[in-house]
């Protein structure tokens, strides 16, 4: 086993919440470091592995027959991908591409993960809750395509990166190329640039690869007034719901 | 127990695939008939129930603070909703509104469903597979917002309703108000009307509450050439992937 494996994994609820059940499986888990542009999963390949992002960024991308590249997911620290591996005979529905140098991923063999889920109802419950949260997030993104303007969609993305910081100033590190963020948010790169300009009025400033959110509360007021999740969203101060 | 309950439920894989495990639980499941416009779940309410659509149509809707109604899901025969009930202390993330008269729903108490999932790994696996399929579908819909035109998105919706009919002519019954279908597809009602007109060139005709797909294969050629799932989608003849 890698010497620091256990320490690193314990930072993540997937492992920490069920440390005892994971213990005999850790020998089959490893952490690897990847360089920008490496492809760790190919669309259509048999799903033999699940990944947890330990640090860095991964884009889940699909290519249309007419050559458009579309990001259907942006994963960073704590995010799990390759969830097709939960099901026997399933294939990856996207390419998973490293989009930031020195991205560290924990590799979990799909077969071991399926065995854990089968033998430990608590882990099955945890995984279901994670899947349920993703459905809710995808449904919210779909709603936002109709209900929010492009600057508001960008604002929501920034608020999610602010995570538990509910007010004041936040400096976010987003070392991801603009065209990937734009694709993930369902807009053209030039619309993303205009949206950043628009958000200056709420105190958002782009500083190289970092973005300063000058006033989290002001940004929330600009974004959340048009969102059906308003008052029940994880970016807000008062949580009133469970994960889904 | 309702006399025809077992017969009706056995038509659905959720019950049929694990009939033995469900047997002692069926006393707590019932089938009820609802009228158009009844609301069976309210956004933010504690998720005490899961529902399976036995027949009819249900729209999962959210209302933005500025009063826009957005359909984040359209459920018909065989679809499960209220999946927040899988998780303790979770709330419904939408209103579930009956949109067709005489809609029949099977009501499954969330607590019983959670107990089943906890005690039977096969049912947990089935539920996870269902959740995984929804994530894949939501991601595909998000991709389509960028990659497909409005007529193509409508065409994809019709192809899904054609289900296993891979060629020839199909008559689809879509007794759902146009503004709800438009909202579900992320377009304005007038765009939906123009999209139906556009699809006439592939043999699609609106006949009252029914839609005739004159040539499934022609419609598929029009839609799927711009889709990243092309060749691996459940609407196509050759399935090459699992559920996700």
mmCIF file of N, CA, C and O in Angstrom, chain B residues 71-153:
data_model
loop_
_atom_site.group_PDB
_atom_site.id
_atom_site.type_symbol
_atom_site.label_atom_id
_atom_site.label_comp_id
_atom_site.label_asym_id
_atom_site.label_seq_id
_atom_site.Cartn_x
_atom_site.Cartn_y
_atom_site.Cartn_z
ATOM 1 N N UNK B 71 -40.612 22.457 -16.353
ATOM 2 C CA UNK B 71 -40.738 21.006 -16.189
ATOM 3 C C UNK B 71 -39.346 20.386 -16.246
ATOM 4 O O UNK B 71 -38.667 20.469 -17.260
ATOM 5 N N UNK B 72 -38.924 19.757 -15.133
ATOM 6 C CA UNK B 72 -37.608 19.112 -15.124
ATOM 7 C C UNK B 72 -37.731 17.611 -15.380
ATOM 8 O O UNK B 72 -36.730 16.907 -15.446
ATOM 9 N N UNK B 73 -38.954 17.125 -15.537
ATOM 10 C CA UNK B 73 -39.128 15.711 -15.849
ATOM 11 C C UNK B 73 -40.530 15.434 -16.336
ATOM 12 O O UNK B 73 -41.495 16.073 -15.888
ATOM 13 N N UNK B 74 -40.666 14.536 -17.315
ATOM 14 C CA UNK B 74 -41.979 14.081 -17.776
ATOM 15 C C UNK B 74 -41.981 12.575 -17.581
ATOM 16 O O UNK B 74 -41.169 11.872 -18.168
ATOM 17 N N UNK B 75 -42.884 12.082 -16.736
ATOM 18 C CA UNK B 75 -42.889 10.654 -16.415
ATOM 19 C C UNK B 75 -44.112 9.990 -17.029
ATOM 20 O O UNK B 75 -45.227 10.510 -16.954
ATOM 21 N N UNK B 76 -43.904 8.835 -17.620
ATOM 22 C CA UNK B 76 -45.021 8.049 -18.129
ATOM 23 C C UNK B 76 -44.808 6.586 -17.727
ATOM 24 O O UNK B 76 -43.934 6.292 -16.902
ATOM 25 N N UNK B 77 -45.654 5.695 -18.273
ATOM 26 C CA UNK B 77 -45.676 4.301 -17.829
ATOM 27 C C UNK B 77 -44.286 3.722 -17.538
ATOM 28 O O UNK B 77 -43.412 3.725 -18.398
ATOM 29 N N UNK B 78 -44.127 3.210 -16.324
ATOM 30 C CA UNK B 78 -42.877 2.546 -15.952
ATOM 31 C C UNK B 78 -41.866 3.459 -15.274
ATOM 32 O O UNK B 78 -40.873 2.986 -14.739
ATOM 33 N N UNK B 79 -42.110 4.778 -15.305
ATOM 34 C CA UNK B 79 -41.154 5.707 -14.684
ATOM 35 C C UNK B 79 -41.409 5.820 -13.175
ATOM 36 O O UNK B 79 -42.542 5.833 -12.722
ATOM 37 N N UNK B 80 -40.303 5.915 -12.435
ATOM 38 C CA UNK B 80 -40.349 6.074 -10.983
ATOM 39 C C UNK B 80 -40.040 7.536 -10.676
ATOM 40 O O UNK B 80 -39.170 8.127 -11.301
ATOM 41 N N UNK B 81 -40.754 8.132 -9.735
ATOM 42 C CA UNK B 81 -40.341 9.457 -9.268
ATOM 43 C C UNK B 81 -40.484 9.542 -7.749
ATOM 44 O O UNK B 81 -40.989 8.623 -7.115
ATOM 45 N N UNK B 82 -40.006 10.655 -7.191
ATOM 46 C CA UNK B 82 -39.957 10.781 -5.724
ATOM 47 C C UNK B 82 -38.761 10.060 -5.151
ATOM 48 O O UNK B 82 -38.770 9.623 -4.000
ATOM 49 N N UNK B 83 -37.694 9.931 -5.957
ATOM 50 C CA UNK B 83 -36.533 9.129 -5.529
ATOM 51 C C UNK B 83 -35.824 9.753 -4.329
ATOM 52 O O UNK B 83 -35.001 9.080 -3.695
ATOM 53 N N UNK B 84 -36.168 11.000 -3.977
ATOM 54 C CA UNK B 84 -35.619 11.576 -2.742
ATOM 55 C C UNK B 84 -35.996 10.702 -1.544
ATOM 56 O O UNK B 84 -35.282 10.664 -0.542
ATOM 57 N N UNK B 85 -37.122 9.974 -1.658
ATOM 58 C CA UNK B 85 -37.572 9.082 -0.591
ATOM 59 C C UNK B 85 -36.598 7.957 -0.285
ATOM 60 O O UNK B 85 -36.735 7.269 0.735
ATOM 61 N N UNK B 86 -35.619 7.748 -1.155
ATOM 62 C CA UNK B 86 -34.597 6.734 -0.884
ATOM 63 C C UNK B 86 -33.688 7.151 0.263
ATOM 64 O O UNK B 86 -32.980 6.325 0.829
ATOM 65 N N UNK B 87 -33.696 8.443 0.569
ATOM 66 C CA UNK B 87 -32.752 8.959 1.555
ATOM 67 C C UNK B 87 -33.497 9.538 2.749
ATOM 68 O O UNK B 87 -34.435 10.313 2.569
ATOM 69 N N UNK B 88 -33.087 9.176 3.956
ATOM 70 C CA UNK B 88 -33.791 9.707 5.128
ATOM 71 C C UNK B 88 -33.619 11.222 5.208
ATOM 72 O O UNK B 88 -32.593 11.759 4.792
ATOM 73 N N UNK B 89 -34.629 11.903 5.693
ATOM 74 C CA UNK B 89 -34.611 13.356 5.912
ATOM 75 C C UNK B 89 -34.491 14.171 4.618
ATOM 76 O O UNK B 89 -34.109 15.336 4.660
ATOM 77 N N UNK B 90 -34.767 13.566 3.464
ATOM 78 C CA UNK B 90 -34.685 14.344 2.221
ATOM 79 C C UNK B 90 -36.062 14.902 1.860
ATOM 80 O O UNK B 90 -37.093 14.406 2.319
ATOM 81 N N UNK B 91 -36.043 15.940 1.053
ATOM 82 C CA UNK B 91 -37.285 16.589 0.638
ATOM 83 C C UNK B 91 -37.433 16.500 -0.879
ATOM 84 O O UNK B 91 -36.439 16.380 -1.595
ATOM 85 N N UNK B 92 -38.666 16.591 -1.353
ATOM 86 C CA UNK B 92 -38.881 16.549 -2.806
ATOM 87 C C UNK B 92 -38.286 17.792 -3.458
ATOM 88 O O UNK B 92 -38.548 18.906 -2.992
ATOM 89 N N UNK B 93 -37.523 17.619 -4.542
ATOM 90 C CA UNK B 93 -36.937 18.798 -5.192
ATOM 91 C C UNK B 93 -37.826 19.361 -6.306
ATOM 92 O O UNK B 93 -37.348 20.099 -7.160
ATOM 93 N N UNK B 94 -39.105 18.959 -6.328
ATOM 94 C CA UNK B 94 -40.032 19.453 -7.368
ATOM 95 C C UNK B 94 -41.469 19.219 -6.932
ATOM 96 O O UNK B 94 -41.727 18.468 -5.975
ATOM 97 N N UNK B 95 -42.407 19.869 -7.629
ATOM 98 C CA UNK B 95 -43.816 19.503 -7.525
ATOM 99 C C UNK B 95 -44.079 18.400 -8.540
ATOM 100 O O UNK B 95 -43.605 18.488 -9.672
ATOM 101 N N UNK B 96 -44.832 17.378 -8.151
ATOM 102 C CA UNK B 96 -45.231 16.346 -9.115
ATOM 103 C C UNK B 96 -46.718 16.554 -9.423
ATOM 104 O O UNK B 96 -47.557 16.438 -8.522
ATOM 105 N N UNK B 97 -47.002 16.909 -10.674
ATOM 106 C CA UNK B 97 -48.366 17.307 -11.064
ATOM 107 C C UNK B 97 -48.907 16.343 -12.110
ATOM 108 O O UNK B 97 -48.240 16.056 -13.116
ATOM 109 N N UNK B 98 -50.110 15.833 -11.865
ATOM 110 C CA UNK B 98 -50.766 14.946 -12.832
ATOM 111 C C UNK B 98 -51.157 15.783 -14.050
ATOM 112 O O UNK B 98 -51.819 16.820 -13.908
ATOM 113 N N UNK B 99 -50.746 15.361 -15.247
ATOM 114 C CA UNK B 99 -51.059 16.178 -16.429
ATOM 115 C C UNK B 99 -51.944 15.427 -17.413
ATOM 116 O O UNK B 99 -52.173 15.892 -18.519
ATOM 117 N N UNK B 100 -52.459 14.265 -16.991
ATOM 118 C CA UNK B 100 -53.391 13.539 -17.858
ATOM 119 C C UNK B 100 -54.428 12.857 -16.976
ATOM 120 O O UNK B 100 -54.082 12.253 -15.965
ATOM 121 N N UNK B 101 -55.692 12.971 -17.366
ATOM 122 C CA UNK B 101 -56.771 12.355 -16.590
ATOM 123 C C UNK B 101 -56.587 10.858 -16.444
ATOM 124 O O UNK B 101 -56.018 10.214 -17.319
ATOM 125 N N UNK B 102 -57.094 10.331 -15.332
ATOM 126 C CA UNK B 102 -57.033 8.889 -15.075
ATOM 127 C C UNK B 102 -55.614 8.356 -15.071
ATOM 128 O O UNK B 102 -55.355 7.265 -15.588
ATOM 129 N N UNK B 103 -54.729 9.135 -14.515
ATOM 130 C CA UNK B 103 -53.358 8.638 -14.342
ATOM 131 C C UNK B 103 -53.324 7.711 -13.124
ATOM 132 O O UNK B 103 -53.836 8.049 -12.062
ATOM 133 N N UNK B 104 -52.762 6.527 -13.324
ATOM 134 C CA UNK B 104 -52.666 5.558 -12.222
ATOM 135 C C UNK B 104 -51.238 5.508 -11.699
ATOM 136 O O UNK B 104 -50.291 5.346 -12.475
ATOM 137 N N UNK B 105 -51.111 5.647 -10.380
ATOM 138 C CA UNK B 105 -49.782 5.603 -9.760
ATOM 139 C C UNK B 105 -49.738 4.526 -8.683
ATOM 140 O O UNK B 105 -50.719 4.338 -7.957
ATOM 141 N N UNK B 106 -48.618 3.819 -8.599
ATOM 142 C CA UNK B 106 -48.374 2.933 -7.457
ATOM 143 C C UNK B 106 -47.630 3.733 -6.401
ATOM 144 O O UNK B 106 -46.615 4.367 -6.708
ATOM 145 N N UNK B 107 -48.153 3.731 -5.181
ATOM 146 C CA UNK B 107 -47.555 4.495 -4.081
ATOM 147 C C UNK B 107 -46.726 3.546 -3.208
ATOM 148 O O UNK B 107 -47.258 2.565 -2.688
ATOM 149 N N UNK B 108 -45.462 3.865 -3.055
ATOM 150 C CA UNK B 108 -44.560 3.017 -2.270
ATOM 151 C C UNK B 108 -44.041 3.835 -1.085
ATOM 152 O O UNK B 108 -43.332 4.822 -1.289
ATOM 153 N N UNK B 109 -44.398 3.454 0.141
ATOM 154 C CA UNK B 109 -43.908 4.234 1.294
ATOM 155 C C UNK B 109 -42.378 4.244 1.325
ATOM 156 O O UNK B 109 -41.733 3.200 1.199
ATOM 157 N N UNK B 110 -41.820 5.437 1.470
ATOM 158 C CA UNK B 110 -40.359 5.605 1.378
ATOM 159 C C UNK B 110 -39.635 4.744 2.415
ATOM 160 O O UNK B 110 -38.592 4.152 2.123
ATOM 161 N N UNK B 111 -40.209 4.642 3.594
ATOM 162 C CA UNK B 111 -39.565 3.883 4.672
ATOM 163 C C UNK B 111 -39.452 2.408 4.293
ATOM 164 O O UNK B 111 -38.438 1.766 4.554
ATOM 165 N N UNK B 112 -40.499 1.864 3.665
ATOM 166 C CA UNK B 112 -40.475 0.455 3.251
ATOM 167 C C UNK B 112 -39.432 0.265 2.148
ATOM 168 O O UNK B 112 -38.716 -0.716 2.091
ATOM 169 N N UNK B 113 -39.398 1.229 1.216
ATOM 170 C CA UNK B 113 -38.446 1.136 0.107
ATOM 171 C C UNK B 113 -37.015 1.160 0.640
ATOM 172 O O UNK B 113 -36.163 0.390 0.184
ATOM 173 N N UNK B 114 -36.758 2.034 1.609
ATOM 174 C CA UNK B 114 -35.406 2.108 2.189
ATOM 175 C C UNK B 114 -35.034 0.800 2.883
ATOM 176 O O UNK B 114 -33.901 0.323 2.769
ATOM 177 N N UNK B 115 -36.021 0.188 3.571
ATOM 178 C CA UNK B 115 -35.756 -1.083 4.255
ATOM 179 C C UNK B 115 -35.433 -2.173 3.226
ATOM 180 O O UNK B 115 -34.500 -2.965 3.401
ATOM 181 N N UNK B 116 -36.196 -2.196 2.126
ATOM 182 C CA UNK B 116 -35.950 -3.195 1.073
ATOM 183 C C UNK B 116 -34.547 -3.046 0.490
ATOM 184 O O UNK B 116 -33.825 -4.025 0.294
ATOM 185 N N UNK B 117 -34.186 -1.797 0.212
ATOM 186 C CA UNK B 117 -32.878 -1.524 -0.384
ATOM 187 C C UNK B 117 -31.765 -1.935 0.582
ATOM 188 O O UNK B 117 -30.739 -2.474 0.180
ATOM 189 N N UNK B 118 -32.024 -1.712 1.870
ATOM 190 C CA UNK B 118 -31.007 -2.029 2.862
ATOM 191 C C UNK B 118 -30.825 -3.540 3.039
ATOM 192 O O UNK B 118 -29.709 -4.016 3.258
ATOM 193 N N UNK B 119 -31.906 -4.287 2.924
ATOM 194 C CA UNK B 119 -31.825 -5.727 3.203
ATOM 195 C C UNK B 119 -31.582 -6.587 1.977
ATOM 196 O O UNK B 119 -31.272 -7.765 2.102
ATOM 197 N N UNK B 120 -31.786 -6.018 0.787
ATOM 198 C CA UNK B 120 -31.633 -6.832 -0.425
ATOM 199 C C UNK B 120 -30.688 -6.158 -1.410
ATOM 200 O O UNK B 120 -31.096 -5.251 -2.151
ATOM 201 N N UNK B 121 -29.426 -6.594 -1.438
ATOM 202 C CA UNK B 121 -28.432 -5.965 -2.328
ATOM 203 C C UNK B 121 -28.883 -5.954 -3.787
ATOM 204 O O UNK B 121 -28.569 -5.014 -4.515
ATOM 205 N N UNK B 122 -29.667 -6.957 -4.209
ATOM 206 C CA UNK B 122 -30.108 -6.970 -5.613
ATOM 207 C C UNK B 122 -31.034 -5.786 -5.898
ATOM 208 O O UNK B 122 -31.002 -5.208 -6.984
ATOM 209 N N UNK B 123 -31.890 -5.448 -4.907
ATOM 210 C CA UNK B 123 -32.786 -4.305 -5.114
ATOM 211 C C UNK B 123 -31.969 -3.007 -5.077
ATOM 212 O O UNK B 123 -32.196 -2.093 -5.875
ATOM 213 N N UNK B 124 -30.983 -2.953 -4.165
ATOM 214 C CA UNK B 124 -30.094 -1.775 -4.127
ATOM 215 C C UNK B 124 -29.415 -1.603 -5.488
ATOM 216 O O UNK B 124 -29.334 -0.500 -6.038
ATOM 217 N N UNK B 125 -28.949 -2.719 -6.051
ATOM 218 C CA UNK B 125 -28.279 -2.689 -7.357
ATOM 219 C C UNK B 125 -29.240 -2.184 -8.441
ATOM 220 O O UNK B 125 -28.883 -1.351 -9.271
ATOM 221 N N UNK B 126 -30.475 -2.676 -8.393
ATOM 222 C CA UNK B 126 -31.484 -2.262 -9.372
ATOM 223 C C UNK B 126 -31.734 -0.751 -9.272
ATOM 224 O O UNK B 126 -31.786 -0.048 -10.279
ATOM 225 N N UNK B 127 -31.876 -0.273 -8.033
ATOM 226 C CA UNK B 127 -32.160 1.154 -7.827
ATOM 227 C C UNK B 127 -30.975 2.002 -8.287
ATOM 228 O O UNK B 127 -31.145 3.027 -8.952
ATOM 229 N N UNK B 128 -29.751 1.537 -7.963
ATOM 230 C CA UNK B 128 -28.573 2.289 -8.395
ATOM 231 C C UNK B 128 -28.498 2.368 -9.915
ATOM 232 O O UNK B 128 -28.140 3.390 -10.488
ATOM 233 N N UNK B 129 -28.835 1.254 -10.556
ATOM 234 C CA UNK B 129 -28.810 1.214 -12.024
ATOM 235 C C UNK B 129 -29.831 2.218 -12.588
ATOM 236 O O UNK B 129 -29.552 2.935 -13.550
ATOM 237 N N UNK B 130 -30.989 2.268 -11.951
ATOM 238 C CA UNK B 130 -32.012 3.221 -12.373
ATOM 239 C C UNK B 130 -31.511 4.657 -12.190
ATOM 240 O O UNK B 130 -31.638 5.491 -13.098
ATOM 241 N N UNK B 131 -30.892 4.937 -11.042
ATOM 242 C CA UNK B 131 -30.362 6.285 -10.784
ATOM 243 C C UNK B 131 -29.253 6.610 -11.783
ATOM 244 O O UNK B 131 -29.187 7.715 -12.326
ATOM 245 N N UNK B 132 -28.375 5.618 -12.039
ATOM 246 C CA UNK B 132 -27.293 5.817 -13.004
ATOM 247 C C UNK B 132 -27.844 6.153 -14.385
ATOM 248 O O UNK B 132 -27.336 7.038 -15.081
ATOM 249 N N UNK B 133 -28.906 5.461 -14.780
ATOM 250 C CA UNK B 133 -29.547 5.726 -16.073
ATOM 251 C C UNK B 133 -30.103 7.132 -16.153
ATOM 252 O O UNK B 133 -30.021 7.804 -17.186
ATOM 253 N N UNK B 134 -30.649 7.612 -15.015
ATOM 254 C CA UNK B 134 -31.183 8.984 -15.025
ATOM 255 C C UNK B 134 -30.091 10.016 -15.147
ATOM 256 O O UNK B 134 -30.272 11.054 -15.772
ATOM 257 N N UNK B 135 -28.953 9.775 -14.467
ATOM 258 C CA UNK B 135 -27.838 10.728 -14.574
ATOM 259 C C UNK B 135 -27.398 10.810 -16.033
ATOM 260 O O UNK B 135 -27.229 11.896 -16.591
ATOM 261 N N UNK B 136 -27.244 9.628 -16.659
ATOM 262 C CA UNK B 136 -26.804 9.593 -18.059
ATOM 263 C C UNK B 136 -27.803 10.356 -18.941
ATOM 264 O O UNK B 136 -27.410 11.115 -19.834
ATOM 265 N N UNK B 137 -29.112 10.163 -18.667
ATOM 266 C CA UNK B 137 -30.129 10.829 -19.484
ATOM 267 C C UNK B 137 -30.088 12.346 -19.274
ATOM 268 O O UNK B 137 -30.190 13.122 -20.234
ATOM 269 N N UNK B 138 -29.917 12.773 -18.002
ATOM 270 C CA UNK B 138 -29.864 14.214 -17.720
ATOM 271 C C UNK B 138 -28.623 14.834 -18.366
ATOM 272 O O UNK B 138 -28.689 15.930 -18.928
ATOM 273 N N UNK B 139 -27.496 14.108 -18.321
ATOM 274 C CA UNK B 139 -26.274 14.629 -18.954
ATOM 275 C C UNK B 139 -26.462 14.743 -20.458
ATOM 276 O O UNK B 139 -26.001 15.689 -21.092
ATOM 277 N N UNK B 140 -27.170 13.740 -21.022
ATOM 278 C CA UNK B 140 -27.425 13.775 -22.466
ATOM 279 C C UNK B 140 -28.314 14.968 -22.821
ATOM 280 O O UNK B 140 -28.071 15.672 -23.807
ATOM 281 N N UNK B 141 -29.334 15.220 -21.990
ATOM 282 C CA UNK B 141 -30.210 16.370 -22.248
ATOM 283 C C UNK B 141 -29.407 17.672 -22.178
ATOM 284 O O UNK B 141 -29.620 18.582 -22.986
ATOM 285 N N UNK B 142 -28.486 17.748 -21.216
ATOM 286 C CA UNK B 142 -27.638 18.954 -21.110
ATOM 287 C C UNK B 142 -26.779 19.107 -22.356
ATOM 288 O O UNK B 142 -26.640 20.200 -22.904
ATOM 289 N N UNK B 143 -26.211 17.994 -22.805
ATOM 290 C CA UNK B 143 -25.402 18.039 -24.028
ATOM 291 C C UNK B 143 -26.259 18.523 -25.198
ATOM 292 O O UNK B 143 -25.835 19.357 -26.005
ATOM 293 N N UNK B 144 -27.479 17.998 -25.277
ATOM 294 C CA UNK B 144 -28.356 18.354 -26.399
ATOM 295 C C UNK B 144 -28.696 19.843 -26.432
ATOM 296 O O UNK B 144 -28.962 20.387 -27.502
ATOM 297 N N UNK B 145 -28.712 20.492 -25.244
ATOM 298 C CA UNK B 145 -29.001 21.925 -25.229
ATOM 299 C C UNK B 145 -27.946 22.688 -26.025
ATOM 300 O O UNK B 145 -28.206 23.762 -26.552
ATOM 301 N N UNK B 146 -26.713 22.133 -26.091
ATOM 302 C CA UNK B 146 -25.647 22.791 -26.861
ATOM 303 C C UNK B 146 -25.513 22.209 -28.262
ATOM 304 O O UNK B 146 -25.178 22.921 -29.197
ATOM 305 N N UNK B 147 -25.750 20.905 -28.407
ATOM 306 C CA UNK B 147 -25.365 20.252 -29.663
ATOM 307 C C UNK B 147 -26.525 20.089 -30.649
ATOM 308 O O UNK B 147 -26.290 19.956 -31.843
ATOM 309 N N UNK B 148 -27.757 20.073 -30.169
ATOM 310 C CA UNK B 148 -28.887 19.839 -31.081
ATOM 311 C C UNK B 148 -29.713 21.107 -31.268
ATOM 312 O O UNK B 148 -29.850 21.923 -30.349
ATOM 313 N N UNK B 149 -30.313 21.231 -32.453
ATOM 314 C CA UNK B 149 -31.273 22.314 -32.703
ATOM 315 C C UNK B 149 -32.596 21.958 -32.009
ATOM 316 O O UNK B 149 -32.785 20.815 -31.572
ATOM 317 N N UNK B 150 -33.503 22.936 -31.915
ATOM 318 C CA UNK B 150 -34.801 22.676 -31.287
ATOM 319 C C UNK B 150 -35.551 21.532 -31.993
ATOM 320 O O UNK B 150 -36.045 20.621 -31.324
ATOM 321 N N UNK B 151 -35.644 21.515 -33.352
ATOM 322 C CA UNK B 151 -36.338 20.381 -34.002
ATOM 323 C C UNK B 151 -35.656 19.036 -33.692
ATOM 324 O O UNK B 151 -36.333 18.026 -33.535
ATOM 325 N N UNK B 152 -34.327 19.045 -33.589
ATOM 326 C CA UNK B 152 -33.634 17.789 -33.271
ATOM 327 C C UNK B 152 -33.952 17.339 -31.840
ATOM 328 O O UNK B 152 -34.132 16.152 -31.584
ATOM 329 N N UNK B 153 -34.030 18.292 -30.896
ATOM 330 C CA UNK B 153 -34.367 17.917 -29.510
ATOM 331 C C UNK B 153 -35.773 17.334 -29.446
ATOM 332 O O UNK B 153 -36.023 16.340 -28.760
#
